[in-house]
């Protein structure tokens, strides 16, 4: 269920995604919100850092833990422009994240609701609330344009209006 503020917080995640794309990474962005305030923002940094774990979600959750002084993020919401992969959903579970909001599904690696349902799997020790589809079209278009620009060699990344 879309809640007040979801579109605005996803907008911040989309901005982080566009910045990641401009830096040469796949344009995925994430923000962590606590008490209606953004406490962490990150974009993908795998290419920049040459780190296979430098996904936007993981980086944002790490920063949120530092800001709050705890790894338990039960009162936080993670907004991300693409459905998290299994690694990132594992980080959501391990951080005891309260809520996940993502823009578009990942048909090849989505682990929130598409290929796997890690966040709601009753066999795990934590479950979280998941909302999908917030600003889906804009996030999908950003990714499509990024990959089209790679194929054409233009390397242009523009956040869709």
mmCIF file with all atom_site columns, N, CA and C in Angstrom, residues 78-145:
data_model
loop_
_atom_site.group_PDB
_atom_site.id
_atom_site.type_symbol
_atom_site.label_atom_id
_atom_site.label_alt_id
_atom_site.label_comp_id
_atom_site.label_asym_id
_atom_site.label_entity_id
_atom_site.label_seq_id
_atom_site.pdbx_PDB_ins_code
_atom_site.Cartn_x
_atom_site.Cartn_y
_atom_site.Cartn_z
_atom_site.occupancy
_atom_site.B_iso_or_equiv
_atom_site.pdbx_formal_charge
_atom_site.auth_seq_id
_atom_site.auth_comp_id
_atom_site.auth_asym_id
_atom_site.auth_atom_id
_atom_site.pdbx_PDB_model_num
ATOM 1   N N  . UNK A 1 78  ? 13.263 1.371   3.514   1.00 0.00 ? 78  UNK A N  1
ATOM 2   C CA . UNK A 1 78  ? 14.219 1.459   2.419   1.00 0.00 ? 78  UNK A CA 1
ATOM 3   C C  . UNK A 1 78  ? 13.439 1.672   1.126   1.00 0.00 ? 78  UNK A C  1
ATOM 4   N N  . UNK A 1 79  ? 13.776 2.736   0.398   1.00 0.00 ? 79  UNK A N  1
ATOM 5   C CA . UNK A 1 79  ? 13.207 3.016   -0.913  1.00 0.00 ? 79  UNK A CA 1
ATOM 6   C C  . UNK A 1 79  ? 14.286 2.722   -1.936  1.00 0.00 ? 79  UNK A C  1
ATOM 7   N N  . UNK A 1 80  ? 13.969 1.906   -2.923  1.00 0.00 ? 80  UNK A N  1
ATOM 8   C CA . UNK A 1 80  ? 14.953 1.548   -3.939  1.00 0.00 ? 80  UNK A CA 1
ATOM 9   C C  . UNK A 1 80  ? 14.284 1.510   -5.309  1.00 0.00 ? 80  UNK A C  1
ATOM 10  N N  . UNK A 1 81  ? 15.038 1.899   -6.323  1.00 0.00 ? 81  UNK A N  1
ATOM 11  C CA . UNK A 1 81  ? 14.459 2.060   -7.656  1.00 0.00 ? 81  UNK A CA 1
ATOM 12  C C  . UNK A 1 81  ? 14.260 0.750   -8.402  1.00 0.00 ? 81  UNK A C  1
ATOM 13  N N  . UNK A 1 82  ? 14.936 -0.311  -8.001  1.00 0.00 ? 82  UNK A N  1
ATOM 14  C CA . UNK A 1 82  ? 14.780 -1.624  -8.622  1.00 0.00 ? 82  UNK A CA 1
ATOM 15  C C  . UNK A 1 82  ? 14.634 -2.665  -7.520  1.00 0.00 ? 82  UNK A C  1
ATOM 16  N N  . UNK A 1 83  ? 13.779 -3.628  -7.736  1.00 0.00 ? 83  UNK A N  1
ATOM 17  C CA . UNK A 1 83  ? 13.572 -4.702  -6.763  1.00 0.00 ? 83  UNK A CA 1
ATOM 18  C C  . UNK A 1 83  ? 14.913 -5.306  -6.345  1.00 0.00 ? 83  UNK A C  1
ATOM 19  N N  . UNK A 1 84  ? 15.141 -5.434  -5.044  1.00 0.00 ? 84  UNK A N  1
ATOM 20  C CA . UNK A 1 84  ? 16.416 -5.962  -4.558  1.00 0.00 ? 84  UNK A CA 1
ATOM 21  C C  . UNK A 1 84  ? 16.678 -7.409  -4.980  1.00 0.00 ? 84  UNK A C  1
ATOM 22  N N  . UNK A 1 85  ? 17.967 -7.701  -5.136  1.00 0.00 ? 85  UNK A N  1
ATOM 23  C CA . UNK A 1 85  ? 18.444 -9.047  -5.449  1.00 0.00 ? 85  UNK A CA 1
ATOM 24  C C  . UNK A 1 85  ? 18.492 -9.881  -4.157  1.00 0.00 ? 85  UNK A C  1
ATOM 25  N N  . UNK A 1 86  ? 18.820 -11.161 -4.245  1.00 0.00 ? 86  UNK A N  1
ATOM 26  C CA . UNK A 1 86  ? 18.897 -11.986 -3.030  1.00 0.00 ? 86  UNK A CA 1
ATOM 27  C C  . UNK A 1 86  ? 19.867 -11.448 -1.980  1.00 0.00 ? 86  UNK A C  1
ATOM 28  N N  . UNK A 1 87  ? 21.032 -10.943 -2.400  1.00 0.00 ? 87  UNK A N  1
ATOM 29  C CA . UNK A 1 87  ? 21.989 -10.394 -1.439  1.00 0.00 ? 87  UNK A CA 1
ATOM 30  C C  . UNK A 1 87  ? 21.381 -9.215  -0.684  1.00 0.00 ? 87  UNK A C  1
ATOM 31  N N  . UNK A 1 88  ? 20.754 -8.321  -1.420  1.00 0.00 ? 88  UNK A N  1
ATOM 32  C CA . UNK A 1 88  ? 20.186 -7.127  -0.794  1.00 0.00 ? 88  UNK A CA 1
ATOM 33  C C  . UNK A 1 88  ? 18.981 -7.454  0.083   1.00 0.00 ? 88  UNK A C  1
ATOM 34  N N  . UNK A 1 89  ? 18.184 -8.422  -0.330  1.00 0.00 ? 89  UNK A N  1
ATOM 35  C CA . UNK A 1 89  ? 17.080 -8.846  0.534   1.00 0.00 ? 89  UNK A CA 1
ATOM 36  C C  . UNK A 1 89  ? 17.624 -9.495  1.801   1.00 0.00 ? 89  UNK A C  1
ATOM 37  N N  . UNK A 1 90  ? 18.721 -10.219 1.683   1.00 0.00 ? 90  UNK A N  1
ATOM 38  C CA . UNK A 1 90  ? 19.368 -10.764 2.884   1.00 0.00 ? 90  UNK A CA 1
ATOM 39  C C  . UNK A 1 90  ? 19.796 -9.652  3.825   1.00 0.00 ? 90  UNK A C  1
ATOM 40  N N  . UNK A 1 91  ? 20.323 -8.561  3.264   1.00 0.00 ? 91  UNK A N  1
ATOM 41  C CA . UNK A 1 91  ? 20.703 -7.413  4.093   1.00 0.00 ? 91  UNK A CA 1
ATOM 42  C C  . UNK A 1 91  ? 19.479 -6.789  4.752   1.00 0.00 ? 91  UNK A C  1
ATOM 43  N N  . UNK A 1 92  ? 18.363 -6.737  4.034   1.00 0.00 ? 92  UNK A N  1
ATOM 44  C CA . UNK A 1 92  ? 17.117 -6.211  4.616   1.00 0.00 ? 92  UNK A CA 1
ATOM 45  C C  . UNK A 1 92  ? 16.674 -7.073  5.796   1.00 0.00 ? 92  UNK A C  1
ATOM 46  N N  . UNK A 1 93  ? 16.733 -8.378  5.625   1.00 0.00 ? 93  UNK A N  1
ATOM 47  C CA . UNK A 1 93  ? 16.350 -9.291  6.705   1.00 0.00 ? 93  UNK A CA 1
ATOM 48  C C  . UNK A 1 93  ? 17.310 -9.143  7.883   1.00 0.00 ? 93  UNK A C  1
ATOM 49  N N  . UNK A 1 94  ? 18.610 -9.152  7.606   1.00 0.00 ? 94  UNK A N  1
ATOM 50  C CA . UNK A 1 94  ? 19.606 -9.093  8.671   1.00 0.00 ? 94  UNK A CA 1
ATOM 51  C C  . UNK A 1 94  ? 19.606 -7.765  9.409   1.00 0.00 ? 94  UNK A C  1
ATOM 52  N N  . UNK A 1 95  ? 19.157 -6.695  8.758   1.00 0.00 ? 95  UNK A N  1
ATOM 53  C CA . UNK A 1 95  ? 19.072 -5.400  9.427   1.00 0.00 ? 95  UNK A CA 1
ATOM 54  C C  . UNK A 1 95  ? 17.746 -5.214  10.157  1.00 0.00 ? 95  UNK A C  1
ATOM 55  N N  . UNK A 1 96  ? 16.858 -6.199  10.034  1.00 0.00 ? 96  UNK A N  1
ATOM 56  C CA . UNK A 1 96  ? 15.522 -6.147  10.638  1.00 0.00 ? 96  UNK A CA 1
ATOM 57  C C  . UNK A 1 96  ? 14.730 -4.957  10.127  1.00 0.00 ? 96  UNK A C  1
ATOM 58  N N  . UNK A 1 97  ? 14.945 -4.633  8.846   1.00 0.00 ? 97  UNK A N  1
ATOM 59  C CA . UNK A 1 97  ? 14.259 -3.518  8.206   1.00 0.00 ? 97  UNK A CA 1
ATOM 60  C C  . UNK A 1 97  ? 12.753 -3.638  8.395   1.00 0.00 ? 97  UNK A C  1
ATOM 61  N N  . UNK A 1 98  ? 12.097 -2.502  8.645   1.00 0.00 ? 98  UNK A N  1
ATOM 62  C CA . UNK A 1 98  ? 10.657 -2.515  8.859   1.00 0.00 ? 98  UNK A CA 1
ATOM 63  C C  . UNK A 1 98  ? 9.848  -2.581  7.579   1.00 0.00 ? 98  UNK A C  1
ATOM 64  N N  . UNK A 1 99  ? 10.305 -1.844  6.550   1.00 0.00 ? 99  UNK A N  1
ATOM 65  C CA . UNK A 1 99  ? 9.515  -1.748  5.321   1.00 0.00 ? 99  UNK A CA 1
ATOM 66  C C  . UNK A 1 99  ? 10.435 -1.538  4.133   1.00 0.00 ? 99  UNK A C  1
ATOM 67  N N  . UNK A 1 100 ? 10.059 -2.120  3.019   1.00 0.00 ? 100 UNK A N  1
ATOM 68  C CA . UNK A 1 100 ? 10.754 -1.954  1.751   1.00 0.00 ? 100 UNK A CA 1
ATOM 69  C C  . UNK A 1 100 ? 9.766  -1.411  0.736   1.00 0.00 ? 100 UNK A C  1
ATOM 70  N N  . UNK A 1 101 ? 10.193 -0.384  -0.002  1.00 0.00 ? 101 UNK A N  1
ATOM 71  C CA . UNK A 1 101 ? 9.400  0.168   -1.092  1.00 0.00 ? 101 UNK A CA 1
ATOM 72  C C  . UNK A 1 101 ? 10.299 0.165   -2.321  1.00 0.00 ? 101 UNK A C  1
ATOM 73  N N  . UNK A 1 102 ? 9.848  -0.494  -3.392  1.00 0.00 ? 102 UNK A N  1
ATOM 74  C CA . UNK A 1 102 ? 10.660 -0.460  -4.607  1.00 0.00 ? 102 UNK A CA 1
ATOM 75  C C  . UNK A 1 102 ? 9.819  -0.038  -5.801  1.00 0.00 ? 102 UNK A C  1
ATOM 76  N N  . UNK A 1 103 ? 10.517 0.493   -6.811  1.00 0.00 ? 103 UNK A N  1
ATOM 77  C CA . UNK A 1 103 ? 9.837  1.050   -7.970  1.00 0.00 ? 103 UNK A CA 1
ATOM 78  C C  . UNK A 1 103 ? 9.465  -0.016  -8.993  1.00 0.00 ? 103 UNK A C  1
ATOM 79  N N  . UNK A 1 104 ? 10.453 -0.684  -9.557  1.00 0.00 ? 104 UNK A N  1
ATOM 80  C CA . UNK A 1 104 ? 10.136 -1.639  -10.631 1.00 0.00 ? 104 UNK A CA 1
ATOM 81  C C  . UNK A 1 104 ? 10.688 -3.023  -10.314 1.00 0.00 ? 104 UNK A C  1
ATOM 82  N N  . UNK A 1 105 ? 10.000 -4.036  -10.816 1.00 0.00 ? 105 UNK A N  1
ATOM 83  C CA . UNK A 1 105 ? 10.440 -5.409  -10.561 1.00 0.00 ? 105 UNK A CA 1
ATOM 84  C C  . UNK A 1 105 ? 11.708 -5.729  -11.343 1.00 0.00 ? 105 UNK A C  1
ATOM 85  N N  . UNK A 1 106 ? 12.464 -6.675  -10.826 1.00 0.00 ? 106 UNK A N  1
ATOM 86  C CA . UNK A 1 106 ? 13.639 -7.194  -11.529 1.00 0.00 ? 106 UNK A CA 1
ATOM 87  C C  . UNK A 1 106 ? 13.309 -8.626  -11.928 1.00 0.00 ? 106 UNK A C  1
ATOM 88  N N  . UNK A 1 107 ? 12.983 -8.807  -13.193 1.00 0.00 ? 107 UNK A N  1
ATOM 89  C CA . UNK A 1 107 ? 12.527 -10.104 -13.669 1.00 0.00 ? 107 UNK A CA 1
ATOM 90  C C  . UNK A 1 107 ? 13.622 -11.164 -13.687 1.00 0.00 ? 107 UNK A C  1
ATOM 91  N N  . UNK A 1 108 ? 14.877 -10.738 -13.589 1.00 0.00 ? 108 UNK A N  1
ATOM 92  C CA . UNK A 1 108 ? 15.984 -11.690 -13.642 1.00 0.00 ? 108 UNK A CA 1
ATOM 93  C C  . UNK A 1 108 ? 16.626 -11.968 -12.294 1.00 0.00 ? 108 UNK A C  1
ATOM 94  N N  . UNK A 1 109 ? 16.444 -11.066 -11.329 1.00 0.00 ? 109 UNK A N  1
ATOM 95  C CA . UNK A 1 109 ? 17.104 -11.268 -10.037 1.00 0.00 ? 109 UNK A CA 1
ATOM 96  C C  . UNK A 1 109 ? 16.275 -10.799 -8.850  1.00 0.00 ? 109 UNK A C  1
ATOM 97  N N  . UNK A 1 110 ? 15.019 -10.422 -9.062  1.00 0.00 ? 110 UNK A N  1
ATOM 98  C CA . UNK A 1 110 ? 14.190 -9.879  -7.992  1.00 0.00 ? 110 UNK A CA 1
ATOM 99  C C  . UNK A 1 110 ? 13.913 -10.879 -6.888  1.00 0.00 ? 110 UNK A C  1
ATOM 100 N N  . UNK A 1 111 ? 14.212 -10.476 -5.676  1.00 0.00 ? 111 UNK A N  1
ATOM 101 C CA . UNK A 1 111 ? 14.069 -11.397 -4.549  1.00 0.00 ? 111 UNK A CA 1
ATOM 102 C C  . UNK A 1 111 ? 13.084 -10.913 -3.492  1.00 0.00 ? 111 UNK A C  1
ATOM 103 N N  . UNK A 1 112 ? 12.342 -9.834  -3.797  1.00 0.00 ? 112 UNK A N  1
ATOM 104 C CA . UNK A 1 112 ? 11.330 -9.348  -2.855  1.00 0.00 ? 112 UNK A CA 1
ATOM 105 C C  . UNK A 1 112 ? 9.971  -9.981  -3.148  1.00 0.00 ? 112 UNK A C  1
ATOM 106 N N  . UNK A 1 113 ? 9.594  -9.968  -4.437  1.00 0.00 ? 113 UNK A N  1
ATOM 107 C CA . UNK A 1 113 ? 8.295  -10.529 -4.817  1.00 0.00 ? 113 UNK A CA 1
ATOM 108 C C  . UNK A 1 113 ? 8.309  -11.267 -6.153  1.00 0.00 ? 113 UNK A C  1
ATOM 109 N N  . UNK A 1 114 ? 9.324  -11.043 -6.979  1.00 0.00 ? 114 UNK A N  1
ATOM 110 C CA . UNK A 1 114 ? 9.297  -11.564 -8.351  1.00 0.00 ? 114 UNK A CA 1
ATOM 111 C C  . UNK A 1 114 ? 9.763  -13.002 -8.451  1.00 0.00 ? 114 UNK A C  1
ATOM 112 N N  . UNK A 1 115 ? 11.061 -13.246 -8.311  1.00 0.00 ? 115 UNK A N  1
ATOM 113 C CA . UNK A 1 115 ? 11.583 -14.619 -8.384  1.00 0.00 ? 115 UNK A CA 1
ATOM 114 C C  . UNK A 1 115 ? 11.532 -15.322 -7.027  1.00 0.00 ? 115 UNK A C  1
ATOM 115 N N  . UNK A 1 116 ? 11.819 -14.557 -6.003  1.00 0.00 ? 116 UNK A N  1
ATOM 116 C CA . UNK A 1 116 ? 11.809 -15.061 -4.630  1.00 0.00 ? 116 UNK A CA 1
ATOM 117 C C  . UNK A 1 116 ? 10.999 -14.104 -3.778  1.00 0.00 ? 116 UNK A C  1
ATOM 118 N N  . UNK A 1 117 ? 10.579 -14.567 -2.630  1.00 0.00 ? 117 UNK A N  1
ATOM 119 C CA . UNK A 1 117 ? 9.829  -13.738 -1.683  1.00 0.00 ? 117 UNK A CA 1
ATOM 120 C C  . UNK A 1 117 ? 10.549 -13.764 -0.336  1.00 0.00 ? 117 UNK A C  1
ATOM 121 N N  . UNK A 1 118 ? 11.814 -13.370 -0.353  1.00 0.00 ? 118 UNK A N  1
ATOM 122 C CA . UNK A 1 118 ? 12.657 -13.466 0.836   1.00 0.00 ? 118 UNK A CA 1
ATOM 123 C C  . UNK A 1 118 ? 12.107 -12.632 1.988   1.00 0.00 ? 118 UNK A C  1
ATOM 124 N N  . UNK A 1 119 ? 11.609 -11.450 1.685   1.00 0.00 ? 119 UNK A N  1
ATOM 125 C CA . UNK A 1 119 ? 11.142 -10.550 2.741   1.00 0.00 ? 119 UNK A CA 1
ATOM 126 C C  . UNK A 1 119 ? 9.918  -11.021 3.499   1.00 0.00 ? 119 UNK A C  1
ATOM 127 N N  . UNK A 1 120 ? 9.181  -11.961 2.935   1.00 0.00 ? 120 UNK A N  1
ATOM 128 C CA . UNK A 1 120 ? 7.969  -12.451 3.595   1.00 0.00 ? 120 UNK A CA 1
ATOM 129 C C  . UNK A 1 120 ? 8.021  -13.953 3.857   1.00 0.00 ? 120 UNK A C  1
ATOM 130 N N  . UNK A 1 121 ? 9.179  -14.561 3.659   1.00 0.00 ? 121 UNK A N  1
ATOM 131 C CA . UNK A 1 121 ? 9.342  -16.007 3.850   1.00 0.00 ? 121 UNK A CA 1
ATOM 132 C C  . UNK A 1 121 ? 9.242  -16.351 5.337   1.00 0.00 ? 121 UNK A C  1
ATOM 133 N N  . UNK A 1 122 ? 8.244  -17.122 5.698   1.00 0.00 ? 122 UNK A N  1
ATOM 134 C CA . UNK A 1 122 ? 8.001  -17.442 7.108   1.00 0.00 ? 122 UNK A CA 1
ATOM 135 C C  . UNK A 1 122 ? 9.063  -18.348 7.715   1.00 0.00 ? 122 UNK A C  1
ATOM 136 N N  . UNK A 1 123 ? 9.926  -18.928 6.889   1.00 0.00 ? 123 UNK A N  1
ATOM 137 C CA . UNK A 1 123 ? 11.006 -19.758 7.414   1.00 0.00 ? 123 UNK A CA 1
ATOM 138 C C  . UNK A 1 123 ? 12.138 -18.917 7.990   1.00 0.00 ? 123 UNK A C  1
ATOM 139 N N  . UNK A 1 124 ? 12.153 -17.643 7.672   1.00 0.00 ? 124 UNK A N  1
ATOM 140 C CA . UNK A 1 124 ? 13.215 -16.761 8.158   1.00 0.00 ? 124 UNK A CA 1
ATOM 141 C C  . UNK A 1 124 ? 12.798 -16.117 9.483   1.00 0.00 ? 124 UNK A C  1
ATOM 142 N N  . UNK A 1 125 ? 13.788 -15.566 10.177  1.00 0.00 ? 125 UNK A N  1
ATOM 143 C CA . UNK A 1 125 ? 13.537 -15.015 11.514  1.00 0.00 ? 125 UNK A CA 1
ATOM 144 C C  . UNK A 1 125 ? 12.980 -13.595 11.502  1.00 0.00 ? 125 UNK A C  1
ATOM 145 N N  . UNK A 1 126 ? 12.811 -13.000 10.334  1.00 0.00 ? 126 UNK A N  1
ATOM 146 C CA . UNK A 1 126 ? 12.261 -11.649 10.245  1.00 0.00 ? 126 UNK A CA 1
ATOM 147 C C  . UNK A 1 126 ? 11.508 -11.518 8.923   1.00 0.00 ? 126 UNK A C  1
ATOM 148 N N  . UNK A 1 127 ? 10.440 -10.771 8.958   1.00 0.00 ? 127 UNK A N  1
ATOM 149 C CA . UNK A 1 127 ? 9.673  -10.446 7.769   1.00 0.00 ? 127 UNK A CA 1
ATOM 150 C C  . UNK A 1 127 ? 9.425  -8.945  7.749   1.00 0.00 ? 127 UNK A C  1
ATOM 151 N N  . UNK A 1 128 ? 9.227  -8.405  6.553   1.00 0.00 ? 128 UNK A N  1
ATOM 152 C CA . UNK A 1 128 ? 9.004  -6.975  6.453   1.00 0.00 ? 128 UNK A CA 1
ATOM 153 C C  . UNK A 1 128 ? 7.850  -6.680  5.509   1.00 0.00 ? 128 UNK A C  1
ATOM 154 N N  . UNK A 1 129 ? 7.333  -5.493  5.624   1.00 0.00 ? 129 UNK A N  1
ATOM 155 C CA . UNK A 1 129 ? 6.261  -5.028  4.758   1.00 0.00 ? 129 UNK A CA 1
ATOM 156 C C  . UNK A 1 129 ? 6.878  -4.578  3.441   1.00 0.00 ? 129 UNK A C  1
ATOM 157 N N  . UNK A 1 130 ? 6.270  -4.959  2.326   1.00 0.00 ? 130 UNK A N  1
ATOM 158 C CA . UNK A 1 130 ? 6.805  -4.620  1.008   1.00 0.00 ? 130 UNK A CA 1
ATOM 159 C C  . UNK A 1 130 ? 5.731  -3.918  0.186   1.00 0.00 ? 130 UNK A C  1
ATOM 160 N N  . UNK A 1 131 ? 6.123  -2.787  -0.401  1.00 0.00 ? 131 UNK A N  1
ATOM 161 C CA . UNK A 1 131 ? 5.275  -2.036  -1.315  1.00 0.00 ? 131 UNK A CA 1
ATOM 162 C C  . UNK A 1 131 ? 6.023  -1.941  -2.636  1.00 0.00 ? 131 UNK A C  1
ATOM 163 N N  . UNK A 1 132 ? 5.345  -2.287  -3.722  1.00 0.00 ? 132 UNK A N  1
ATOM 164 C CA . UNK A 1 132 ? 6.006  -2.238  -5.027  1.00 0.00 ? 132 UNK A CA 1
ATOM 165 C C  . UNK A 1 132 ? 5.281  -1.291  -5.966  1.00 0.00 ? 132 UNK A C  1
ATOM 166 N N  . UNK A 1 133 ? 6.022  -0.789  -6.954  1.00 0.00 ? 133 UNK A N  1
ATOM 167 C CA . UNK A 1 133 ? 5.422  -0.012  -8.021  1.00 0.00 ? 133 UNK A CA 1
ATOM 168 C C  . UNK A 1 133 ? 5.424  1.495   -7.852  1.00 0.00 ? 133 UNK A C  1
ATOM 169 N N  . UNK A 1 134 ? 6.019  2.025   -6.797  1.00 0.00 ? 134 UNK A N  1
ATOM 170 C CA . UNK A 1 134 ? 6.054  3.474   -6.603  1.00 0.00 ? 134 UNK A CA 1
ATOM 171 C C  . UNK A 1 134 ? 7.033  4.070   -7.623  1.00 0.00 ? 134 UNK A C  1
ATOM 172 N N  . UNK A 1 135 ? 6.525  4.907   -8.514  1.00 0.00 ? 135 UNK A N  1
ATOM 173 C CA . UNK A 1 135 ? 7.292  5.535   -9.596  1.00 0.00 ? 135 UNK A CA 1
ATOM 174 C C  . UNK A 1 135 ? 7.911  4.487   -10.529 1.00 0.00 ? 135 UNK A C  1
ATOM 175 N N  . UNK A 1 136 ? 7.189  3.425   -10.725 1.00 0.00 ? 136 UNK A N  1
ATOM 176 C CA . UNK A 1 136 ? 7.669  2.311   -11.551 1.00 0.00 ? 136 UNK A CA 1
ATOM 177 C C  . UNK A 1 136 ? 8.098  2.749   -12.952 1.00 0.00 ? 136 UNK A C  1
ATOM 178 N N  . UNK A 1 137 ? 7.255  3.532   -13.628 1.00 0.00 ? 137 UNK A N  1
ATOM 179 C CA . UNK A 1 137 ? 7.530  3.912   -15.005 1.00 0.00 ? 137 UNK A CA 1
ATOM 180 C C  . UNK A 1 137 ? 8.813  4.716   -15.116 1.00 0.00 ? 137 UNK A C  1
ATOM 181 N N  . UNK A 1 138 ? 9.021  5.659   -14.222 1.00 0.00 ? 138 UNK A N  1
ATOM 182 C CA . UNK A 1 138 ? 10.228 6.496   -14.278 1.00 0.00 ? 138 UNK A CA 1
ATOM 183 C C  . UNK A 1 138 ? 11.475 5.664   -14.022 1.00 0.00 ? 138 UNK A C  1
ATOM 184 N N  . UNK A 1 139 ? 11.409 4.773   -13.057 1.00 0.00 ? 139 UNK A N  1
ATOM 185 C CA . UNK A 1 139 ? 12.568 3.938   -12.754 1.00 0.00 ? 139 UNK A CA 1
ATOM 186 C C  . UNK A 1 139 ? 12.881 2.998   -13.909 1.00 0.00 ? 139 UNK A C  1
ATOM 187 N N  . UNK A 1 140 ? 11.848 2.415   -14.488 1.00 0.00 ? 140 UNK A N  1
ATOM 188 C CA . UNK A 1 140 ? 12.043 1.519   -15.633 1.00 0.00 ? 140 UNK A CA 1
ATOM 189 C C  . UNK A 1 140 ? 12.643 2.267   -16.815 1.00 0.00 ? 140 UNK A C  1
ATOM 190 N N  . UNK A 1 141 ? 12.136 3.465   -17.076 1.00 0.00 ? 141 UNK A N  1
ATOM 191 C CA . UNK A 1 141 ? 12.636 4.262   -18.183 1.00 0.00 ? 141 UNK A CA 1
ATOM 192 C C  . UNK A 1 141 ? 14.093 4.669   -17.972 1.00 0.00 ? 141 UNK A C  1
ATOM 193 N N  . UNK A 1 142 ? 14.453 5.017   -16.748 1.00 0.00 ? 142 UNK A N  1
ATOM 194 C CA . UNK A 1 142 ? 15.839 5.365   -16.444 1.00 0.00 ? 142 UNK A CA 1
ATOM 195 C C  . UNK A 1 142 ? 16.767 4.190   -16.759 1.00 0.00 ? 142 UNK A C  1
ATOM 196 N N  . UNK A 1 143 ? 16.393 3.003   -16.331 1.00 0.00 ? 143 UNK A N  1
ATOM 197 C CA . UNK A 1 143 ? 17.203 1.818   -16.610 1.00 0.00 ? 143 UNK A CA 1
ATOM 198 C C  . UNK A 1 143 ? 17.261 1.524   -18.108 1.00 0.00 ? 143 UNK A C  1
ATOM 199 N N  . UNK A 1 144 ? 16.129 1.588   -18.778 1.00 0.00 ? 144 UNK A N  1
ATOM 200 C CA . UNK A 1 144 ? 16.089 1.325   -20.221 1.00 0.00 ? 144 UNK A CA 1
ATOM 201 C C  . UNK A 1 144 ? 16.967 2.301   -20.991 1.00 0.00 ? 144 UNK A C  1
ATOM 202 N N  . UNK A 1 145 ? 16.854 3.570   -20.642 1.00 0.00 ? 145 UNK A N  1
ATOM 203 C CA . UNK A 1 145 ? 17.669 4.592   -21.318 1.00 0.00 ? 145 UNK A CA 1
ATOM 204 C C  . UNK A 1 145 ? 19.155 4.381   -21.050 1.00 0.00 ? 145 UNK A C  1
#
